[in-house]
Coordinates of C-alpha atoms in Angstrom, one line a residue:
X1 CA 0.0 0.0 0.0
X2 CA 1.2 3.5 -0.8
X3 CA 0.2 6.6 1.0
X4 CA 1.0 10.1 -0.1
X5 CA 2.1 11.2 3.3
X6 CA 4.2 8.2 4.2
X7 CA 7.7 9.0 5.5
X8 CA 10.4 8.9 2.9
X9 CA 13.1 6.2 2.9
X10 CA 15.7 8.1 1.0
X11 CA 17.5 11.3 1.9
X12 CA 16.1 14.7 1.0
X13 CA 17.3 16.4 -2.1
X14 CA 20.2 18.7 -1.4
X15 CA 22.1 21.2 -3.5
X16 CA 25.5 19.7 -4.3
X17 CA 28.2 22.0 -2.8
X18 CA 30.8 23.5 -5.1
X19 CA 34.4 23.5 -4.2
X20 CA 37.6 21.5 -4.7
X21 CA 37.4 17.7 -4.4
X22 CA 38.4 14.7 -6.5
X23 CA 35.0 13.2 -7.5
X24 CA 33.5 14.4 -10.7
X25 CA 30.1 15.9 -10.3
X26 CA 28.8 14.8 -13.7
X27 CA 29.3 11.5 -15.5
X28 CA 28.1 11.6 -19.2
X29 CA 27.7 8.1 -20.6
X30 CA 27.8 7.6 -24.4
X31 CA 26.5 4.1 -25.2
X32 CA 27.9 2.8 -28.5
X33 CA 27.6 -0.2 -30.8
X34 CA 29.8 -0.2 -33.9
X35 CA 30.3 3.5 -34.0
X36 CA 33.9 3.6 -35.1
X37 CA 33.4 6.6 -37.4
X38 CA 31.2 8.8 -35.1
X39 CA 32.7 8.0 -31.7
X40 CA 35.9 10.1 -32.1
X41 CA 34.3 13.4 -33.3
X42 CA 31.5 13.0 -30.8
X43 CA 33.8 12.7 -27.8
X44 CA 36.1 15.5 -28.9
X45 CA 33.2 17.8 -29.5
X46 CA 31.5 16.9 -26.1
X47 CA 34.8 17.3 -24.2
X48 CA 35.5 20.7 -25.8
X49 CA 32.0 21.9 -24.9
X50 CA 32.3 20.7 -21.2
X51 CA 35.8 22.1 -20.8
X52 CA 34.6 25.5 -22.1
X53 CA 31.2 25.8 -20.4
X54 CA 30.7 23.3 -17.6
X55 CA 31.5 24.8 -14.1
X56 CA 32.0 21.4 -12.3
X57 CA 34.4 18.5 -12.7
X58 CA 33.1 15.9 -15.2
X59 CA 33.8 12.6 -16.7
X60 CA 32.9 11.2 -20.2
X61 CA 32.4 7.4 -20.1
X62 CA 32.2 5.4 -23.4
X63 CA 30.0 2.4 -22.8
X64 CA 30.8 0.0 -25.7
X65 CA 28.3 -2.8 -25.7
X66 CA 29.6 -5.7 -27.8
X67 CA 30.9 -3.7 -30.8
X68 CA 32.4 -5.9 -33.5
X69 CA 34.3 -3.2 -35.4
X70 CA 37.2 -1.0 -34.2
X71 CA 35.0 0.9 -31.7
X72 CA 36.8 -0.6 -28.7
X73 CA 40.2 0.5 -30.1
X74 CA 38.9 4.0 -30.8
X75 CA 37.5 4.2 -27.2
X76 CA 40.9 3.1 -25.7
X77 CA 42.7 5.7 -27.8
X78 CA 40.4 8.5 -26.6
X79 CA 40.9 7.3 -23.0
X80 CA 44.6 7.5 -23.4
X81 CA 44.6 11.0 -25.0
X82 CA 42.0 12.7 -22.7
X83 CA 42.2 12.5 -18.9
X84 CA 38.4 13.0 -18.5
X85 CA 37.5 10.2 -20.9
X86 CA 37.1 6.6 -19.7
X87 CA 36.0 3.5 -21.5
X88 CA 33.8 0.6 -20.5
X89 CA 33.4 -2.6 -22.4
X90 CA 30.4 -5.0 -22.2
X91 CA 30.2 -8.2 -24.1
X92 CA 26.4 -8.0 -24.6
X93 CA 24.3 -5.6 -26.7
X94 CA 21.6 -3.3 -25.3
X95 CA 21.6 0.4 -24.6
X96 CA 19.6 -0.1 -21.4
X97 CA 22.1 -2.7 -20.2
X98 CA 25.0 -0.4 -20.9
X99 CA 23.4 2.5 -19.0
X100 CA 22.4 0.4 -16.0
X101 CA 25.9 -1.1 -15.7
X102 CA 27.9 2.1 -16.0
X103 CA 25.5 4.2 -13.9
X104 CA 25.6 1.5 -11.1
X105 CA 29.4 1.6 -11.1
X106 CA 29.8 5.4 -11.3
X107 CA 30.7 7.5 -8.2
X108 CA 29.5 10.8 -9.7
X109 CA 26.4 12.2 -8.0
X110 CA 24.8 13.2 -11.4
X111 CA 24.6 10.7 -14.2
X112 CA 23.6 11.5 -17.7
X113 CA 23.7 10.0 -21.2
X114 CA 23.5 11.1 -24.8
X115 CA 23.5 9.4 -28.1
X116 CA 26.7 9.3 -30.1
X117 CA 25.3 11.2 -33.0
X118 CA 24.9 14.3 -30.8
X119 CA 21.6 15.1 -32.5
X120 CA 20.7 17.2 -29.4
X121 CA 22.4 20.6 -29.2
X122 CA 24.9 20.6 -26.4
X123 CA 23.8 24.0 -25.1
X124 CA 20.9 22.1 -23.4
X125 CA 23.3 20.0 -21.2
X126 CA 23.8 22.5 -18.4
X127 CA 20.0 23.2 -18.2
X128 CA 19.5 19.5 -18.1
X129 CA 21.6 18.7 -15.1
X130 CA 21.2 22.0 -13.2
X131 CA 17.9 21.0 -11.5
X132 CA 19.6 17.8 -10.4
X133 CA 22.6 19.6 -9.0
X134 CA 20.4 22.1 -7.2
X135 CA 18.3 19.3 -5.7
X136 CA 15.1 20.5 -7.3
X137 CA 14.5 17.4 -9.4
X138 CA 15.2 13.7 -9.5
X139 CA 15.4 13.1 -13.2
X140 CA 15.7 15.3 -16.3
X141 CA 15.0 14.7 -19.9
X142 CA 15.4 16.5 -23.2
X143 CA 12.1 17.0 -25.0
X144 CA 11.8 17.4 -28.8
X145 CA 8.0 17.8 -28.4
X146 CA 8.0 20.8 -26.2
X147 CA 6.5 23.9 -27.8
X148 CA 9.8 25.8 -27.7
X149 CA 11.9 23.0 -29.1
X150 CA 13.3 23.4 -32.5
X151 CA 13.5 20.1 -34.4
X152 CA 14.6 19.1 -37.9
X153 CA 13.6 15.6 -38.9
X154 CA 11.6 13.7 -41.5
X155 CA 7.9 13.2 -41.5
X156 CA 8.1 9.5 -40.9
X157 CA 10.2 9.8 -37.7
X158 CA 8.0 12.7 -36.6
X159 CA 4.9 10.6 -37.0
X160 CA 6.4 7.6 -35.2
X161 CA 7.7 9.7 -32.3
X162 CA 4.4 11.5 -31.7
X163 CA 2.4 8.3 -32.1
X164 CA 4.5 6.5 -29.6
X165 CA 4.1 9.3 -27.0
X166 CA 0.4 9.3 -27.6
X167 CA 0.4 5.6 -26.9
X168 CA 2.2 6.2 -23.6
X169 CA -0.2 8.9 -22.6
X170 CA -3.3 6.8 -23.4
X171 CA -2.1 3.4 -22.0
X172 CA 0.3 4.3 -19.2
X173 CA -1.1 7.8 -18.4
X174 CA 2.4 9.3 -18.9
X175 CA 2.6 13.0 -18.5
X176 CA 6.2 13.6 -19.7
X177 CA 6.3 14.6 -23.3
X178 CA 9.2 12.8 -24.9
X179 CA 10.3 9.3 -23.8
X180 CA 12.7 8.5 -26.6
X181 CA 15.0 11.5 -26.8
X182 CA 18.6 10.3 -26.2
X183 CA 19.4 13.1 -23.7
X184 CA 18.6 12.3 -20.1
X185 CA 20.1 12.6 -16.6
X186 CA 19.4 11.3 -13.1
X187 CA 20.7 11.7 -9.6
X188 CA 22.9 8.8 -8.5
X189 CA 21.0 8.3 -5.2
X190 CA 17.7 8.0 -7.2
X191 CA 19.3 5.7 -9.7
X192 CA 20.5 3.3 -7.0
X193 CA 16.9 2.6 -6.0
X194 CA 15.2 3.0 -9.4
X195 CA 17.4 0.9 -11.7
X196 CA 16.8 -2.5 -10.1
X197 CA 13.1 -2.0 -10.8
X198 CA 13.7 -1.5 -14.6
X199 CA 13.7 -4.8 -16.5
X200 CA 14.3 -3.7 -20.1
X201 CA 17.9 -3.8 -21.4
X202 CA 17.3 -2.2 -24.8
X203 CA 15.6 0.9 -26.2
X204 CA 12.5 0.7 -23.9
X205 CA 14.8 1.2 -20.9
X206 CA 14.3 5.0 -20.9
X207 CA 10.5 4.7 -21.1
X208 CA 10.2 2.1 -18.3
X209 CA 12.5 4.2 -16.0
X210 CA 10.5 7.3 -16.6
X211 CA 7.1 5.7 -16.1
X212 CA 8.1 4.1 -12.8
X213 CA 9.7 7.3 -11.6
X214 CA 6.6 9.3 -12.5
X215 CA 4.2 6.8 -10.9
X216 CA 6.3 6.8 -7.7
X217 CA 6.0 10.6 -7.4
X218 CA 9.5 11.6 -8.4
X219 CA 10.0 14.9 -10.0
X220 CA 11.0 14.9 -13.7
X221 CA 12.3 18.1 -15.3
X222 CA 11.9 18.6 -19.0
X223 CA 14.2 20.8 -21.1
X224 CA 13.2 21.9 -24.6
X225 CA 16.0 21.0 -27.0
X226 CA 17.3 21.9 -30.5
X227 CA 17.5 18.6 -32.3
X228 CA 18.6 17.6 -35.8
X229 CA 17.8 14.1 -37.1
X230 CA 20.7 11.8 -38.0
X231 CA 19.9 10.4 -41.4
X232 CA 22.5 7.7 -40.9
X233 CA 21.0 6.3 -37.7
X234 CA 21.4 2.5 -37.4
X235 CA 18.2 2.1 -35.3
X236 CA 15.8 -0.5 -36.7
X237 CA 12.6 1.4 -36.5
X238 CA 10.1 -1.5 -36.9
X239 CA 11.9 -3.9 -34.6
X240 CA 12.4 -1.2 -32.0
X241 CA 8.8 -0.2 -32.2
X242 CA 7.7 -3.8 -31.7
X243 CA 9.9 -4.2 -28.6
X244 CA 8.6 -0.9 -27.3
X245 CA 5.0 -1.9 -27.6
X246 CA 5.8 -5.2 -25.8
X247 CA 7.3 -3.1 -23.1
X248 CA 4.3 -0.9 -22.8
X249 CA 2.1 -3.9 -22.4
X250 CA 4.4 -5.4 -19.7
X251 CA 4.7 -2.2 -17.7
X252 CA 0.9 -1.5 -18.1
X253 CA 0.1 -5.0 -16.8
X254 CA 2.5 -4.6 -13.8
X255 CA 0.9 -1.2 -12.9
X256 CA -2.6 -2.6 -13.2
X257 CA -1.9 -5.6 -11.0
X258 CA 0.1 -3.7 -8.5
X259 CA 3.2 -5.8 -8.9
X260 CA 5.5 -2.8 -9.2
X261 CA 6.7 -1.9 -5.6
X262 CA 6.3 1.8 -6.0
X263 CA 6.6 2.3 -2.3
X264 CA 10.3 1.8 -2.5
X265 CA 10.7 5.2 -4.2
X266 CA 7.5 6.9 -3.3
X267 CA 7.9 10.5 -2.0
X268 CA 11.4 10.0 -0.7
X269 CA 13.0 13.2 -1.7
X270 CA 12.7 16.9 -0.9
X271 CA 11.1 19.1 1.7
X272 CA 7.5 18.3 0.8
X273 CA 5.2 20.8 2.3
X274 CA 2.6 18.1 2.8
X275 CA 5.0 16.4 5.2
X276 CA 5.4 19.5 7.5
X277 CA 3.9 19.7 10.9
X278 CA 1.3 22.4 10.8
X279 CA 0.0 23.6 14.1
X280 CA -3.6 22.6 15.0
X281 CA -4.0 20.8 11.7
X282 CA -3.8 17.0 11.6
X283 CA -1.2 15.9 9.0
X284 CA -2.8 15.1 5.7
X285 CA -6.2 16.5 6.6
X286 CA -6.3 19.4 4.1
X287 CA -5.4 17.2 1.2
X288 CA -7.8 14.5 2.3
X289 CA -10.6 17.1 2.5
X290 CA -10.0 18.3 -1.0
X291 CA -9.8 14.7 -2.4
X292 CA -12.9 13.7 -0.5
X293 CA -14.9 16.7 -1.7
X294 CA -13.9 16.0 -5.3
X295 CA -14.8 12.3 -5.0
X296 CA -18.0 13.3 -3.1
X297 CA -19.1 15.7 -5.8
X298 CA -18.6 13.2 -8.6
X299 CA -20.3 10.5 -6.5
X300 CA -23.3 12.7 -5.9
X301 CA -23.8 13.3 -9.6
X302 CA -23.4 9.6 -10.2
X303 CA -26.0 8.9 -7.5
X304 CA -28.5 11.4 -8.9
X305 CA -28.2 10.0 -12.4
X306 CA -28.7 6.4 -11.1
X307 CA -31.7 7.5 -8.9
X308 CA -33.3 9.2 -11.9
X309 CA -32.9 6.0 -14.0
X310 CA -34.1 3.6 -11.2
X311 CA -37.0 5.9 -10.5
X312 CA -38.5 5.2 -13.9
X313 CA -39.4 1.7 -13.0
X314 CA -39.5 1.6 -9.2
X315 CA -40.6 3.6 -6.2
X316 CA -38.6 6.3 -4.6
X317 CA -37.3 4.2 -1.7
X318 CA -36.2 1.3 -3.9
X319 CA -34.6 3.7 -6.4
X320 CA -32.8 5.5 -3.6
X321 CA -31.5 2.2 -2.1
X322 CA -30.2 0.9 -5.4
X323 CA -28.6 4.2 -6.5
X324 CA -27.0 4.7 -3.1
X325 CA -25.6 1.1 -3.0
X326 CA -24.0 1.3 -6.4
X327 CA -22.6 4.8 -5.8
X328 CA -21.3 3.8 -2.3
X329 CA -19.2 1.0 -3.7
X330 CA -17.7 3.3 -6.3
X331 CA -17.2 6.1 -3.7
X332 CA -15.4 3.8 -1.3
X333 CA -13.0 2.6 -4.0
X334 CA -12.3 6.1 -5.2
X335 CA -11.7 7.5 -1.7
X336 CA -9.6 4.5 -0.8
X337 CA -7.1 5.3 -3.6
X338 CA -7.4 9.0 -4.3
X339 CA -8.3 10.5 -0.9
X340 CA -6.5 8.2 1.6
X341 CA -3.8 6.9 -0.8
X342 CA -4.4 3.2 -0.1
X343 CA -3.2 1.1 -3.1
X344 CA -3.0 -2.6 -3.8
X345 CA -5.5 -5.3 -3.1
X346 CA -4.7 -5.8 0.6
X347 CA -7.6 -4.9 2.8
X348 CA -9.9 -4.0 -0.1
X349 CA -12.7 -6.4 0.8
X350 CA -12.6 -5.2 4.4
X351 CA -12.7 -1.6 3.4
X352 CA -15.7 -2.2 1.1
X353 CA -17.5 -4.0 4.0
X354 CA -16.8 -1.1 6.3
X355 CA -17.9 1.3 3.5
X356 CA -21.2 -0.6 3.3
X357 CA -21.8 0.1 7.0
X358 CA -21.2 3.7 6.3
X359 CA -23.6 3.3 3.3
X360 CA -26.2 2.0 5.7
X361 CA -26.0 5.1 7.8
X362 CA -26.3 7.3 4.7
X363 CA -29.3 5.2 3.6
X364 CA -31.0 5.7 6.9
X365 CA -30.5 9.5 6.6
X366 CA -31.7 9.7 3.0
X367 CA -34.6 7.2 3.5
X368 CA -35.7 9.0 6.6
X369 CA -35.7 12.3 4.7
X370 CA -37.8 10.7 1.9
X371 CA -40.2 9.2 4.5
X372 CA -40.6 12.6 6.2
X373 CA -41.3 14.2 2.7
X374 CA -43.9 11.6 1.8
X375 CA -45.5 12.1 5.2
X376 CA -45.7 15.8 4.6
X377 CA -47.2 15.5 1.0
X378 CA -48.7 12.5 -0.7
X379 CA -47.4 13.3 -4.2
X380 CA -44.1 15.4 -4.0
X381 CA -42.6 16.8 -7.2
X382 CA -39.5 15.1 -8.6
X383 CA -37.5 18.3 -8.1
X384 CA -38.6 18.5 -4.5
X385 CA -37.4 14.9 -4.0
X386 CA -34.0 15.7 -5.5
X387 CA -33.6 18.8 -3.3
X388 CA -34.4 16.8 -0.1
X389 CA -32.0 14.1 -1.2
X390 CA -29.2 16.6 -1.8
X391 CA -29.6 18.1 1.6
X392 CA -29.7 14.6 3.2
X393 CA -26.6 13.6 1.2
X394 CA -24.7 16.6 2.4
X395 CA -25.3 15.6 6.0
X396 CA -24.4 12.0 5.2
X397 CA -21.2 13.2 3.5
X398 CA -19.8 14.9 6.5
X399 CA -20.5 11.9 8.6
X400 CA -19.0 9.6 5.9
X401 CA -15.7 11.6 5.9
X402 CA -15.4 11.4 9.7
X403 CA -16.1 7.6 9.7
X404 CA -13.7 7.0 6.7
X405 CA -10.9 8.9 8.4
X406 CA -11.4 7.5 11.9
X407 CA -12.6 4.0 11.2
X408 CA -12.2 2.7 7.6
X409 CA -8.8 4.3 6.9
X410 CA -7.5 5.3 10.3
X411 CA -4.2 7.1 11.0
X412 CA -2.5 4.2 12.8
X413 CA 1.0 5.7 12.9
X414 CA 0.3 9.4 13.4
X415 CA 1.5 10.4 10.0
X416 CA -1.8 10.9 8.3
X417 CA -1.4 7.7 6.4
X418 CA -3.8 4.9 5.9
X419 CA -3.4 1.3 7.1
X420 CA -1.3 -1.4 5.7
X421 CA 2.2 -2.8 6.0
X422 CA 5.2 -0.8 5.0
X423 CA 7.4 -2.6 2.5
X424 CA 11.1 -3.0 3.0
X425 CA 13.4 -1.1 0.6
X426 CA 15.4 -2.8 -2.1
X427 CA 18.4 -1.0 -3.6
X428 CA 21.1 -1.6 -6.0
X429 CA 24.4 -2.9 -4.7
X430 CA 27.1 -3.2 -7.4
X431 CA 29.6 -6.0 -7.2
X432 CA 32.5 -5.5 -9.6
X433 CA 33.0 -9.2 -10.0
X434 CA 29.3 -9.8 -10.9
X435 CA 27.2 -6.8 -11.5
X436 CA 23.9 -8.0 -10.1
X437 CA 21.5 -6.3 -7.8
X438 CA 20.6 -7.4 -4.3
X439 CA 18.8 -6.0 -1.3
X440 CA 20.5 -4.0 1.3
X441 CA 20.4 -0.9 3.4
X442 CA 20.6 2.2 1.3
X443 CA 23.6 4.4 1.9
X444 CA 22.9 7.9 0.4
X445 CA 25.5 9.9 -1.5
X446 CA 27.6 11.9 0.9
X447 CA 30.2 14.2 -0.7
X448 CA 33.7 13.6 0.7
X449 CA 34.3 17.3 1.2
X450 CA 33.0 20.0 -1.1
X451 CA 32.5 19.1 -4.8
X452 CA 34.7 20.8 -7.4
X453 CA 34.0 24.0 -9.3
X454 CA 36.0 25.1 -12.3
X455 CA 36.1 28.5 -14.0
X456 CA 34.5 28.2 -17.4
X457 CA 37.4 30.0 -19.1
X458 CA 40.1 27.5 -17.9
X459 CA 40.7 24.0 -19.2
X460 CA 39.9 21.4 -16.5
X461 CA 43.4 19.9 -16.6
X462 CA 45.0 23.3 -15.9
X463 CA 43.2 24.5 -12.9
X464 CA 45.4 22.7 -10.3
X465 CA 42.6 20.5 -9.1
X466 CA 43.6 17.0 -8.1
X467 CA 41.2 14.4 -9.6
X468 CA 40.6 10.8 -8.7
X469 CA 41.0 8.9 -11.9
X470 CA 38.1 6.6 -12.8
X471 CA 39.0 3.9 -15.2
X472 CA 36.6 1.6 -16.9
X473 CA 35.5 -0.9 -14.3
X474 CA 37.3 1.0 -11.6
X475 CA 35.4 1.7 -8.4
X476 CA 36.2 4.6 -6.0
X477 CA 38.5 2.3 -3.9
X478 CA 40.6 1.5 -7.0
X479 CA 40.1 -2.2 -6.8
X480 CA 39.5 -2.8 -10.5
X481 CA 42.5 -2.8 -12.7
X482 CA 41.6 -3.4 -16.3
X483 CA 40.5 -0.5 -18.5
X484 CA 38.3 -3.0 -20.4
X485 CA 36.2 -5.2 -18.2
X486 CA 34.2 -8.4 -18.9
X487 CA 30.7 -8.2 -17.3
X488 CA 28.3 -10.9 -16.3
X489 CA 24.6 -10.6 -17.3
X490 CA 22.8 -8.0 -15.1
X491 CA 19.6 -10.1 -15.2
X492 CA 18.9 -13.7 -16.1
X493 CA 17.4 -12.9 -19.5
X494 CA 20.2 -10.5 -20.5
X495 CA 21.7 -13.2 -22.6
X496 CA 18.8 -13.0 -25.0
X497 CA 20.1 -12.2 -28.5
X498 CA 18.7 -9.6 -30.9
X499 CA 18.8 -6.4 -29.0
X500 CA 17.4 -3.8 -31.4
X501 CA 19.9 -1.1 -32.4

């Protein structure tokens, strides 16, 4: 069960301090597969841009996932020539697999990635990561579909992109505008909890991560971008689209059945005003009142429509009882999820049973009102009946809210939350020998001293800052030695062939 006012399990967002320290603030990952021609110009251009404009220490990590051309050699050469460039070799394909593996091993507090073609203008990079550095947001994405974005691409890709995002909005209720743009960033402490919940290892990885993050209540920042289509892209559109639709079905099914443990990342970050102690106001009461009024207004309309329909073939008492019964079941279900934040199937039958008791009290009030009206006049007008029922329902509504809050969905722990067990937290722990994910206590990112800041007009290598060198497969303790590492499958099904590129 998830409650909107449940206490967080992860540390609050904090602005990363600027100063002199060895750990890079930003790690930009470039996943590649057979990109021997584009990799060199991409890395040189990105490095020049970061050296000239980015005010923090940074790293560029090339994530080569099973390239069969000379891409590994190009990556090693770039690593040897540029201090801020590191290479990472995986023996299996899949952009999602590459990102999850490198992000899990990185020690940088801000993790980003971009496609090797650099279709997105690099001037959007600092606006992308700034909300994560400041602590304002948890994830950030570039959007080609924002109104202020400037995009150059063919009609076919435009149609596919917009159709895909419409599918996400219609099927998964996604509110972010562009799931496929290869230009995203995430805070490392968020990634440690979020990545183990993402199953896809290919191109659907981004979408699945964003959907889970949004459903869990994390804050996603969108940046409008300037974007130029790469006509030489090697992405197989049809195959990728098919895999994406399969992913949409899988994630939609998981959300519908409640199998995704969103409690693990629900509301863990930030100084949420809903979590503050307000004098003389019970925690969560204001939000619950608003939700209850909205649900109550819709339920009343639903009840009146049902009453009018049932009244066509039955008496007023029978029509009232039937309409109130049907609307009460819908009202309890809506208040359970929307007003009191109770999710999942646990306790649903008990809550409905208690809701029916509350329904009985409401029935007694409305039936008594109708009986009093019929006693006063033998043939009351239909409009008079409706007016009496509205007044009786208003009185019943106040009583219903009090009973719901105190009896059906009580605040057992003093936090304004509903009932139900709290799930334990599962986080990612990275083992260099075998990069799998296990459960364990979460250790939030704590900067070892202030983080570095570098004047924009000086090259990074010349500012006198001592940096801890991060090699491919090298952890912060320096226990990994090879610049090219062999990785085991992250998940059991990671050996499946045919990742779409």
